[in-house]
């Protein structure tokens, strides 16, 4: 009998239910259901509609039942940093405000009035991102202190969904580290830091590792979806799942998890909390089996996604890539990590304003606009590789690009050109695949991470891009 494993992979713009299985020694993936997601304005804030999202999770599970493919286990992954506060009756307190909301403006100064920025990095190894949970909690403390006083528990978004599925409250390790409140040595909450911040320790749940079983679906959920199955924690932070699916059996590579964000880095067994890493804005997020993802957050495909939406989605991403390639001579570059691109009212105009402000030529066509975005991303990748090699004292042979962005061949080629490295692209469904691999490792389908990654390579392969520039 063939066993199926269900990954519920939810991103900022949509979610998918993907079933994984092994047939003749090869991994098989099948998309069962897809749904939309997005931030909506509520009481002046950008919020997630968690009720709708959980209904969509159940709809997708019902599709498995209809297809006659009941999963042996399932797990949910999402983005990081965002959370839910629950009262003593497990009712949601306030709104589930998203990371692109501006409520954290100025909250870094509030936090640094309690603990210096250098000290905070030394204690957690997490780069400063103004939307990190630590700043979001400070925003709640400053604007809605009654909510924190009434809170009995805090759950990251995927942990909340797992709680709704099973009735168990835990905080999965990889997502917990994005809060900037976890100690990289103890792999646990930094309770002394929480005390400094005046945050109630009791609202934080036990940190639990990917591959842990949360038991089975609750009776209510089983009745609703028409079947029962085990719930197994994946790396609930989508990047942690994506990195687990990198098809490499050595460590001589840099990875890019390419999606709305581009997460570029390496895996390490210990965090690097040196001041040099902080100044270079590198982070040490938790990974599978207590590994660390020593990486840099780069704005990623959010920019081209926004441009596409502003054009009423009339072009596919493949068409935008093709148009960019035809305008490859357009040489204007933006700093993709500039805060003006985090949540602008109009991305296309933000790019033009930046270029005008820096004395560069502004794009006159969609192709030139796309060329600017893709070249700017690739240039940033090149700079990040140089930083990684400088900070680690190592030279890496190749770059593995996984996730949806790995399908952008023009960007892959530009990345090879700007970095001077061989680029191996794929798989595109890395996040869902990594979610499934964690479940399969728990089930004993693979004896090790290396064996699982080798199976990914054997099943999906990679597309290789060579540097076209001389002297790189």
PDB file of C-alpha atoms in Angstrom, residues 242 245-250 252-258 264 381 396-409 411-417 419-428 430 456-457 460-467:
ATOM      1  CA  UNK A 242      12.864  24.583   1.643  1.00  0.00           C
ATOM      2  CA  UNK A 245      14.939  19.882   0.258  1.00  0.00           C
ATOM      3  CA  UNK A 246      18.195  21.252  -1.238  1.00  0.00           C
ATOM      4  CA  UNK A 247      19.446  18.380  -3.465  1.00  0.00           C
ATOM      5  CA  UNK A 248      23.062  18.343  -2.277  1.00  0.00           C
ATOM      6  CA  UNK A 249      25.041  15.683  -0.394  1.00  0.00           C
ATOM      7  CA  UNK A 250      28.002  17.905   0.555  1.00  0.00           C
ATOM      8  CA  UNK A 252      30.267  23.056  -0.764  1.00  0.00           C
ATOM      9  CA  UNK A 253      27.416  25.320  -1.773  1.00  0.00           C
ATOM     10  CA  UNK A 254      25.381  28.400  -0.967  1.00  0.00           C
ATOM     11  CA  UNK A 255      21.606  28.094  -1.199  1.00  0.00           C
ATOM     12  CA  UNK A 256      18.951  30.567  -2.207  1.00  0.00           C
ATOM     13  CA  UNK A 257      15.394  29.815  -1.168  1.00  0.00           C
ATOM     14  CA  UNK A 258      13.779  31.964  -3.830  1.00  0.00           C
ATOM     15  CA  UNK A 264      20.602  33.222   0.830  1.00  0.00           C
ATOM     16  CA  UNK A 381      23.134  37.842  -4.673  1.00  0.00           C
ATOM     17  CA  UNK A 396      31.992  27.807  -2.369  1.00  0.00           C
ATOM     18  CA  UNK A 397      31.769  26.151  -5.784  1.00  0.00           C
ATOM     19  CA  UNK A 398      28.096  26.449  -6.556  1.00  0.00           C
ATOM     20  CA  UNK A 399      24.733  27.936  -5.667  1.00  0.00           C
ATOM     21  CA  UNK A 400      21.591  25.852  -5.267  1.00  0.00           C
ATOM     22  CA  UNK A 401      18.417  27.814  -5.993  1.00  0.00           C
ATOM     23  CA  UNK A 402      15.210  26.178  -4.773  1.00  0.00           C
ATOM     24  CA  UNK A 403      11.610  27.356  -4.562  1.00  0.00           C
ATOM     25  CA  UNK A 404       9.365  29.087  -7.062  1.00  0.00           C
ATOM     26  CA  UNK A 405      12.093  31.489  -8.156  1.00  0.00           C
ATOM     27  CA  UNK A 406      14.211  28.598  -9.394  1.00  0.00           C
ATOM     28  CA  UNK A 407      11.891  28.496 -12.426  1.00  0.00           C
ATOM     29  CA  UNK A 408      13.052  31.972 -13.528  1.00  0.00           C
ATOM     30  CA  UNK A 409      15.823  30.903 -15.904  1.00  0.00           C
ATOM     31  CA  UNK A 411      17.357  35.264 -13.145  1.00  0.00           C
ATOM     32  CA  UNK A 412      19.247  31.980 -12.704  1.00  0.00           C
ATOM     33  CA  UNK A 413      21.601  32.936 -15.533  1.00  0.00           C
ATOM     34  CA  UNK A 414      22.086  36.441 -14.151  1.00  0.00           C
ATOM     35  CA  UNK A 415      22.863  34.899 -10.767  1.00  0.00           C
ATOM     36  CA  UNK A 416      25.584  32.743 -12.327  1.00  0.00           C
ATOM     37  CA  UNK A 417      26.972  35.821 -14.088  1.00  0.00           C
ATOM     38  CA  UNK A 419      28.299  35.546  -8.601  1.00  0.00           C
ATOM     39  CA  UNK A 420      30.736  33.746 -10.872  1.00  0.00           C
ATOM     40  CA  UNK A 421      29.385  30.442  -9.538  1.00  0.00           C
ATOM     41  CA  UNK A 422      27.741  27.447 -11.105  1.00  0.00           C
ATOM     42  CA  UNK A 423      24.012  27.668 -10.407  1.00  0.00           C
ATOM     43  CA  UNK A 424      21.917  24.534  -9.861  1.00  0.00           C
ATOM     44  CA  UNK A 425      18.203  25.337 -10.096  1.00  0.00           C
ATOM     45  CA  UNK A 426      15.393  23.255  -8.634  1.00  0.00           C
ATOM     46  CA  UNK A 427      13.254  21.808  -7.261  1.00  0.00           C
ATOM     47  CA  UNK A 428      10.567  24.464  -7.525  1.00  0.00           C
ATOM     48  CA  UNK A 430      11.090  22.883  -2.288  1.00  0.00           C
ATOM     49  CA  UNK A 456      15.362  14.625  -4.122  1.00  0.00           C
ATOM     50  CA  UNK A 457      18.209  14.856  -6.642  1.00  0.00           C
ATOM     51  CA  UNK A 460      13.868  15.853  -9.757  1.00  0.00           C
ATOM     52  CA  UNK A 461      17.423  16.661 -10.824  1.00  0.00           C
ATOM     53  CA  UNK A 462      18.654  20.252 -11.317  1.00  0.00           C
ATOM     54  CA  UNK A 463      19.134  22.660 -14.224  1.00  0.00           C
ATOM     55  CA  UNK A 464      22.700  24.001 -14.430  1.00  0.00           C
ATOM     56  CA  UNK A 465      23.696  27.554 -15.397  1.00  0.00           C
ATOM     57  CA  UNK A 466      27.327  28.584 -16.005  1.00  0.00           C
ATOM     58  CA  UNK A 467      28.868  32.012 -15.600  1.00  0.00           C
TER      59      UNK A 467
END
